[in-house]
Each structure stands twice: as C-alpha cells, then as structure tokens.
Coordinates of C-alpha atoms in Angstrom, one line a residue:
X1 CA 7.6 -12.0 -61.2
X2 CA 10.1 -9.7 -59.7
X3 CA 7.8 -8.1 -57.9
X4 CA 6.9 -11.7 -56.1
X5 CA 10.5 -12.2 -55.8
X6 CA 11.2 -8.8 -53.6
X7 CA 7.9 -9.6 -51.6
X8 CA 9.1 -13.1 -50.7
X9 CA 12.6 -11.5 -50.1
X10 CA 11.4 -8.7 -48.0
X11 CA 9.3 -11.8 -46.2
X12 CA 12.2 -13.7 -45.5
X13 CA 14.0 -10.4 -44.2
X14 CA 11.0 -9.3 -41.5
X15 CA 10.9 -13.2 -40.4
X16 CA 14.9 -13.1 -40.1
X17 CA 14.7 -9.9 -38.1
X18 CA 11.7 -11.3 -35.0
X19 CA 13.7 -14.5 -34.9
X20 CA 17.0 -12.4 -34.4
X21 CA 15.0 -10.2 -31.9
X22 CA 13.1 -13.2 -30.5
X23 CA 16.9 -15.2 -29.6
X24 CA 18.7 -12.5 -28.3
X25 CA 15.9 -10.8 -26.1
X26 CA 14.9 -13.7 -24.6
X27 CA 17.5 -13.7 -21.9
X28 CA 15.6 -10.2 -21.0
X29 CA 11.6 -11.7 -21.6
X30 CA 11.5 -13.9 -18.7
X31 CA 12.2 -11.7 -15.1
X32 CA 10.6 -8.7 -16.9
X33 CA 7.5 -10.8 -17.8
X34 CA 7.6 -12.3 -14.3
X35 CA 8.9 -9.4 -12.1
X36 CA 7.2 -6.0 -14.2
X37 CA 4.7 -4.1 -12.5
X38 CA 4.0 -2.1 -16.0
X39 CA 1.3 -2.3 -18.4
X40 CA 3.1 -3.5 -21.1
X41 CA 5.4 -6.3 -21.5
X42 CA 8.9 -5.9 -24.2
X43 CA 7.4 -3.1 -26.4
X44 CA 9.9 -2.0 -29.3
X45 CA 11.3 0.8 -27.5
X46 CA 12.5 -2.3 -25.2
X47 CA 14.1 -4.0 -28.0
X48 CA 16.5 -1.3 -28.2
X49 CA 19.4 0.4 -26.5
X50 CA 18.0 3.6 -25.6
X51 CA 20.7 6.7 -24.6
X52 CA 20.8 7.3 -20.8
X53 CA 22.6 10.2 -18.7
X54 CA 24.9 8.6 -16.1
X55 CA 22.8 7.3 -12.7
X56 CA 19.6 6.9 -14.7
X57 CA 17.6 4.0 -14.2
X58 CA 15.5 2.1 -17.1
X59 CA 12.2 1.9 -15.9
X60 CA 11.6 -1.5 -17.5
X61 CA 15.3 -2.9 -16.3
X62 CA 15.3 -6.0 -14.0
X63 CA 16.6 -3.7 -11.1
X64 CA 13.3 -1.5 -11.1
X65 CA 10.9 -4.6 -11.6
X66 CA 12.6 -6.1 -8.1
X67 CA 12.4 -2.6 -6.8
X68 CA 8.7 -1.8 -7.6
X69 CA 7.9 -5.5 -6.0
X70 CA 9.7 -4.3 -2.5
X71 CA 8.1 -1.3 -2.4
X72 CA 4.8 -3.3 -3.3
X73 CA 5.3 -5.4 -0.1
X74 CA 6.6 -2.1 2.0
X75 CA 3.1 -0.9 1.0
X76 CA 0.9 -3.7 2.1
X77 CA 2.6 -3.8 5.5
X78 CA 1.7 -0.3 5.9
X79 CA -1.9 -0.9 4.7
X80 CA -1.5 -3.4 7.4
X81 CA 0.2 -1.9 10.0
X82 CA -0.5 1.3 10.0
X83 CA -4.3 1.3 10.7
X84 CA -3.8 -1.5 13.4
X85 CA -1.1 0.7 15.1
X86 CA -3.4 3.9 14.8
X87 CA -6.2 2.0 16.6
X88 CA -4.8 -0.5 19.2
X89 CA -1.2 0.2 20.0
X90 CA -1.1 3.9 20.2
X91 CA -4.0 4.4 22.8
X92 CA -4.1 0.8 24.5
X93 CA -3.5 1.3 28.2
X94 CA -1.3 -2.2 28.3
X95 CA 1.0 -0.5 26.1
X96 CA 1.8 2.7 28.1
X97 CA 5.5 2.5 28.1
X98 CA 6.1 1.9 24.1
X99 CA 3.9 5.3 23.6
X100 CA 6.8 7.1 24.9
X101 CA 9.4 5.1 23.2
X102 CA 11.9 6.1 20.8
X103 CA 12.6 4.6 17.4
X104 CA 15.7 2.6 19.8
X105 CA 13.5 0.9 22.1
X106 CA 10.5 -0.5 20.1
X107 CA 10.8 -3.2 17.3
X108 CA 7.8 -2.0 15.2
X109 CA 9.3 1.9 15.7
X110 CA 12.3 0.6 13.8
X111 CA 10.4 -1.0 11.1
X112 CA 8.3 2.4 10.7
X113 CA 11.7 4.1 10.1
X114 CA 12.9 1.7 7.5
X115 CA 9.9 1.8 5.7
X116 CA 10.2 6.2 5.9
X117 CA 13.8 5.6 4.8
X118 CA 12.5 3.3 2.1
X119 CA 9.8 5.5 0.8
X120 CA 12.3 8.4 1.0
X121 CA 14.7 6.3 -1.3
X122 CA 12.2 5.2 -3.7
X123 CA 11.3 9.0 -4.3
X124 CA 15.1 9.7 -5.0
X125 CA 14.9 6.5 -7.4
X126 CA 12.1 7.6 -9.1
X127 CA 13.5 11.0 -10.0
X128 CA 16.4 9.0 -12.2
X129 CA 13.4 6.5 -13.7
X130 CA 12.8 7.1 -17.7
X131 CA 9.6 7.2 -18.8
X132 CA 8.0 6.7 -22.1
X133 CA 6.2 9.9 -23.8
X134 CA 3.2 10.4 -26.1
X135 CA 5.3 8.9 -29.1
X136 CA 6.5 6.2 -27.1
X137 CA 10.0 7.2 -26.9
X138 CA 11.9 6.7 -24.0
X139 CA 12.7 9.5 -22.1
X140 CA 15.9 9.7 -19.9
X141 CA 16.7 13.6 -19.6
X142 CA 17.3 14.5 -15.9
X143 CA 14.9 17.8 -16.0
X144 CA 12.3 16.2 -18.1
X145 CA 12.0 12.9 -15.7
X146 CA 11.7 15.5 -13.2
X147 CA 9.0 17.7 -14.5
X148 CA 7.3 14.5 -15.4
X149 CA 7.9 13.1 -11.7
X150 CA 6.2 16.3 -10.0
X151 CA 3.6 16.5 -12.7
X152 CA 2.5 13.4 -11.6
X153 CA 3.0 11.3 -8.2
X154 CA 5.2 13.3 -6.2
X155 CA 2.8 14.7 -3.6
X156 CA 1.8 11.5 -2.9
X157 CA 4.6 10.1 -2.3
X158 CA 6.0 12.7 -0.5
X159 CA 3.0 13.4 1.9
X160 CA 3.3 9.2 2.5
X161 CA 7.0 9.2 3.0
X162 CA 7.0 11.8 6.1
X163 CA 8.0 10.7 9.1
X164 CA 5.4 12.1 11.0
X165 CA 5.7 10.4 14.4
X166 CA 9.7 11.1 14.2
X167 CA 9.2 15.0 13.7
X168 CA 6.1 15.0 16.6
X169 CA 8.5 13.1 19.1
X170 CA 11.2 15.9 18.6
X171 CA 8.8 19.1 19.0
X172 CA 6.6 17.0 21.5
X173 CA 8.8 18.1 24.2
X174 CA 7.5 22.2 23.7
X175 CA 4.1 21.4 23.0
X176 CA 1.4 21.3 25.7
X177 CA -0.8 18.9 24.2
X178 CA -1.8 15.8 26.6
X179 CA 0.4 12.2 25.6
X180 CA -3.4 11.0 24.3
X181 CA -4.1 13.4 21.7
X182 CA -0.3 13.2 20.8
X183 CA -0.5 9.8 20.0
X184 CA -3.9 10.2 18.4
X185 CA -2.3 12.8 16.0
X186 CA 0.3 10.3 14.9
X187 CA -1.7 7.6 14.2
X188 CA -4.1 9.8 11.7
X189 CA -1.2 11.3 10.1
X190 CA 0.7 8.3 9.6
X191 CA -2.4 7.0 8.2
X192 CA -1.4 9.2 5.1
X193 CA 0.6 6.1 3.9
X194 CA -1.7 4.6 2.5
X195 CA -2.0 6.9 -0.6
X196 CA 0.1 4.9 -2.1
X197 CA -2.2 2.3 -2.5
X198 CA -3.8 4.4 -5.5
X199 CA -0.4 3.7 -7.2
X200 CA -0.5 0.2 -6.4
X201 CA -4.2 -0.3 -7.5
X202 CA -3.2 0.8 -11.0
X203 CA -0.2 -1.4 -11.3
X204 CA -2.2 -4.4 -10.6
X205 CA -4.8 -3.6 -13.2
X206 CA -2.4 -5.3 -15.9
X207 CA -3.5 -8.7 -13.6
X208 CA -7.1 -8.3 -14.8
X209 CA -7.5 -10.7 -17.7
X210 CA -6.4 -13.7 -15.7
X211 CA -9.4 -14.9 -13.5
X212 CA -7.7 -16.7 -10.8
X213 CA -5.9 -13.1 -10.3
X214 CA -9.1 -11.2 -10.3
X215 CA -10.1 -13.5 -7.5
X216 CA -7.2 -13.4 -5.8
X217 CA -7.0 -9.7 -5.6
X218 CA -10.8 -9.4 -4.7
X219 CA -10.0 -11.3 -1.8
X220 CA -7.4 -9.0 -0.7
X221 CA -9.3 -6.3 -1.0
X222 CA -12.0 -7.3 1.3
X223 CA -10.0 -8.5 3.5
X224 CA -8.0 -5.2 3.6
X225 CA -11.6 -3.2 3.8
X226 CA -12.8 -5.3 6.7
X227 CA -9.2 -4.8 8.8
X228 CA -9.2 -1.2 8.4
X229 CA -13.4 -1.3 9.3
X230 CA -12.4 -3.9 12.9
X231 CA -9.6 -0.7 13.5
X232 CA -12.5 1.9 13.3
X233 CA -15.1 -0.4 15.0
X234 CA -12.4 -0.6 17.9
X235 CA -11.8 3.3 17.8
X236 CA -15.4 4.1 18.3
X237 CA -15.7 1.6 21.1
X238 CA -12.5 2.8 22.9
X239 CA -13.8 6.2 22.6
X240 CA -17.5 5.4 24.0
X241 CA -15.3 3.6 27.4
X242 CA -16.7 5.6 30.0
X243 CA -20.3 4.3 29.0
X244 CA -20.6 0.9 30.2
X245 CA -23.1 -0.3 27.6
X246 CA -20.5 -0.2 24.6
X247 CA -19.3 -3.3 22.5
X248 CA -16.1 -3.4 24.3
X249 CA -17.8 -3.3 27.6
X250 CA -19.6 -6.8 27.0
X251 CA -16.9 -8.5 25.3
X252 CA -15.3 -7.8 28.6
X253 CA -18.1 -9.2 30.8
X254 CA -18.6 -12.1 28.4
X255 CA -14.7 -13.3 28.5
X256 CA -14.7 -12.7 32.4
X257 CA -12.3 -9.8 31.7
X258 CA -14.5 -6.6 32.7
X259 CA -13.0 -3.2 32.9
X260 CA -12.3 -1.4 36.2
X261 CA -11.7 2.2 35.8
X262 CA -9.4 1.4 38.9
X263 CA -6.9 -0.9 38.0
X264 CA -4.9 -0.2 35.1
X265 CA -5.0 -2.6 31.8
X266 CA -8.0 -4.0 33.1
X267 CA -10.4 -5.6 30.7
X268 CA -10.2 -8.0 27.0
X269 CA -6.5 -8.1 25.5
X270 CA -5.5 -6.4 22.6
X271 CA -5.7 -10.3 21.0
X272 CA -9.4 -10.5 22.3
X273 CA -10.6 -6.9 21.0
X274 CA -8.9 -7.3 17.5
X275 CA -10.2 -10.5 16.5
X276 CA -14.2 -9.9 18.3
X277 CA -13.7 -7.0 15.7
X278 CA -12.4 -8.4 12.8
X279 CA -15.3 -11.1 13.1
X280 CA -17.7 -8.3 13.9
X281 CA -16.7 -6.6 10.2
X282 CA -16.4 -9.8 8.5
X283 CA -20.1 -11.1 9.6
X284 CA -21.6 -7.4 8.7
X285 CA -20.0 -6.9 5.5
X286 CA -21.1 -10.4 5.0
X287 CA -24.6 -10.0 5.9
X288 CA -24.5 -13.1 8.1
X289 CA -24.2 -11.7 11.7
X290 CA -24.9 -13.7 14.4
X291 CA -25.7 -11.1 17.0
X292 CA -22.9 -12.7 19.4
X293 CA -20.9 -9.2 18.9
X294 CA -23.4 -6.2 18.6
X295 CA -23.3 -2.3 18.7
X296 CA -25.5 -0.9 21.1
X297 CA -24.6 2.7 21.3
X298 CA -25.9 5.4 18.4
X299 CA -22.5 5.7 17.3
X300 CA -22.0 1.9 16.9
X301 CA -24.9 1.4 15.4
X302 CA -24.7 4.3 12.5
X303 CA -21.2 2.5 11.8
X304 CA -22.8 -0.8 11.5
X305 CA -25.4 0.4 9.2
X306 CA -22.3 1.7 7.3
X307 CA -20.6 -1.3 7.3
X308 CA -23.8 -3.1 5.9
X309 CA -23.8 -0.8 2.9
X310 CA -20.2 -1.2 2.3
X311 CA -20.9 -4.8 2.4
X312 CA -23.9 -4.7 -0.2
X313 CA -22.0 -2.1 -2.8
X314 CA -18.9 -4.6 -2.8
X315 CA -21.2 -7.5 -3.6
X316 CA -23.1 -5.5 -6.0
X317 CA -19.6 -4.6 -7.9
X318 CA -18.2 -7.6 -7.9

C-alpha cells in the first residue's frame, strides 16, 4: 500500500514538473520551432539556464535561429548569383565598362561586398556560438567553441568569405595578365561560395519527414542544378565564338541578331542567351528536347550527353 502511495505521488510529481516546464517554456517553443535551423527542437539541455562567458551566443536562442535564416538567404543569392555573374556579366562584351568598376560604381559589386562582410561576420558569430558535446551538455567556453569551430567548418567558411575580386582589383594594377583572364579568374574563385551550400544541405535535412517539404526542396534543387548547367552551357558557347557553327551563333541568326566580329555588342542579349540556355538545360535534363536549341560543336555535344546523365541519375534518385 505505501508503496502504491509513493508511486502515485512520485506520478503526480513528474506530471506537475512537464506541466510547469510545458507553461513556462512555451513563450520560447514557438520562434524556435518555427525559425531553428537545428536538428532538434527544445531538448532538456534547452529547458535550462546553461552558464555562459560574456558575448557568447546560445546557439538555440531566437537571435541565432533569425541569424542562421539570413545567412540561409545570403547563401541562395550567391548560389544564384554567383554562377550567373561568373558566366554572363564578367565576359559579356555589352558590359565592358562594369568589368573595370569598382565596388562604388556597380549595384551588384556592392551587394557582393555585403554579402563578404556578412560571411565575415557570421564567422566572428560563430566563434561565440555554444555547442552541445557528446553528453549533450552545452558547451560555452571561449577556447573550446573555438577548437570545435576550426575542427569543423571553418575552412569553408573562410575560403567562401574572401573577397576575391576585392583583393584581385587592388594587385590588378601590377599584374600583367589581360582584363579577360582577370575577370575569368574572379568569377571561378568567387565561385568558392558556394561551399556553403554543404552546410545548408545538412540543415535542411531536419525538413525530410514532411512530404510537401521534400517536394518543395527537390524542386529547388533542380532548378539550382539546371541554372548553374545554362551558366556552363553559355561558357562553352562563348568560348567556341570564333567558330560560327556554335549554339550561340544560331540563336543569333534565328532572333535576327547575328554576331559581327566588327561591331561591338553585336549579337543575342544577355536576356536572349540566358533564357535559350536555361530552356536548353531544362528540356535535356528533362529528356524532352525539342531540337529548337541544339549543340553542334564536340564540346557542346559531350556537355549535353552530360547533362542527359545528370538528368537520368536525378530521376533515378528521386
């Protein structure tokens, strides 16, 4: 009897303790349910008021969940951006004048900075972030966040936060190298962004048991995959210019906008040759080309049999 009596006290004590827990963590539950990039949503260790050192940041407090969710959107622009910039903009003829522009004079140079000053930020930020160890303690020591920090992302996100076309632009004035190949150079090393995507991809993977989120993000992701493939299709065709059989070459013939090795800008827009590619990669990864747009030199026609297989794994692993 007084054994049941304990039991149903001790009961009675647990269900006391989750309701108190329950009310007074609830003002917490909501933003970090709806804003937290993490695996896990209010673990005990959350429950609780861990001991921080001064200018330490919780990495599960509403501050980091907005922060990881800026950076997330910094990150897509530049998955984005940066290969469309690499492709089109630095080595379009049309655009002549912003290739030796300065962060003052060009719009999408100033966003490039902020996102650099950003990404340098978000590095200081994470050195201050606790983390939770093997026994699910939260850690908030300033040398062991920092061991921890270099142990695991920091190259990345210190190779994707240098501002490579900044530090080019200031030794660009000693170096020999022709305007083209300078530009070309920036565009592949800014293209080192977009190693941050591996840290995005494994933040999402806490969306994966809701279906209209799987979808969602599978829809993304090929639409990212055949952006970056239209900013490659247009690089080979660009480079293959002085042949006149090329893609580019009889998009500009069939839109009445031919090239002329005379006259400068001559030939499709930048609007005509990046949507003729997008369509080119969407109908190839596809399967369903229609043969309106396609590659007739070796080079574009090893990339489209590239693109095909790309097209076929995707549907195979999805």
């Amino acid at each position: 009897m007084r054994a049941n009596v304990d039991s149903t006290i001790c009961f009675q004590t647990k269900a006391a303790r989750k309701h108190f827990l329950f009310k007074h963590s609830s003002a917490l539950r909501l933003p970090v349910q709806v804003l937290s990039l993490g695996a896990d949503v209010l673990p005990e260790y959350k429950l609780q008021t861990p001991r921080i050192h001064k200018w330490t940041v919780l990495h599960y407090s509403p501050f980091k969940a907005v922060w990881d969710w800026l950076i997330l959107l910094l990150v897509i622009y530049t998955a984005i951006l940066t290969p469309y910039s690499a492709a089109f903009l630095l080595n379009s003829d049309d655009d002549g004048s912003v290739q030796n522009c300065s962060y003052s004079c060009s719009p999408l140079n100033v966003v490039d900075l902020i996102v650099d000053i950003m990404f340098i930020i978000d590095i200081i930020i994470n050195f201050r972030t606790t983390y939770v160890n093997a026994n699910d303690e939260v850690v908030s020591h300033p040398l062991r966040i920092a061991v921890h920090y270099f142990k695991g992302w920091f190259l990345i996100d210190m190779v994707a936060a240098i501002p490579f076309d900044l530090l080019i632009d200031r030794t660009g004035e000693e170096m020999s190298a022709e305007p083209t190949q300078q530009t070309t150079l920036i565009g592949l090393l800014k293209t080192a962004r977009l190693l941050r995507l591996v840290r995005v991809a494994r933040k999402l993977d806490r969306y994966s048991e809701y279906g209209a989120a799987v979808l969602f993000l599978l829809m993304c992701t090929f639409a990212l995959i055949a952006h970056w493939l239209a900013c490659i299709w247009y690089a080979i065709g660009n480079v293959e210019q002085n042949r006149s059989i090329g893609w580019l070459h009889s998009l500009g013939v069939d839109l009445g906008k031919p090239y002329n090795s005379t006259i400068k800008g001559s030939g499709p827009s930048i609007k005509d040759k990046y949507v003729t590619a997008l369509y080119f990669t969407f109908s190839s990864l596809t399967s369903v080309g229609f043969g309106n747009v396609s590659p007739n030199t070796n080079s574009e026609k090893i990339f489209s049999i590239c693109v095909m297989l790309i097209g076929c794994e995707y549907s195979f692993a999805v």
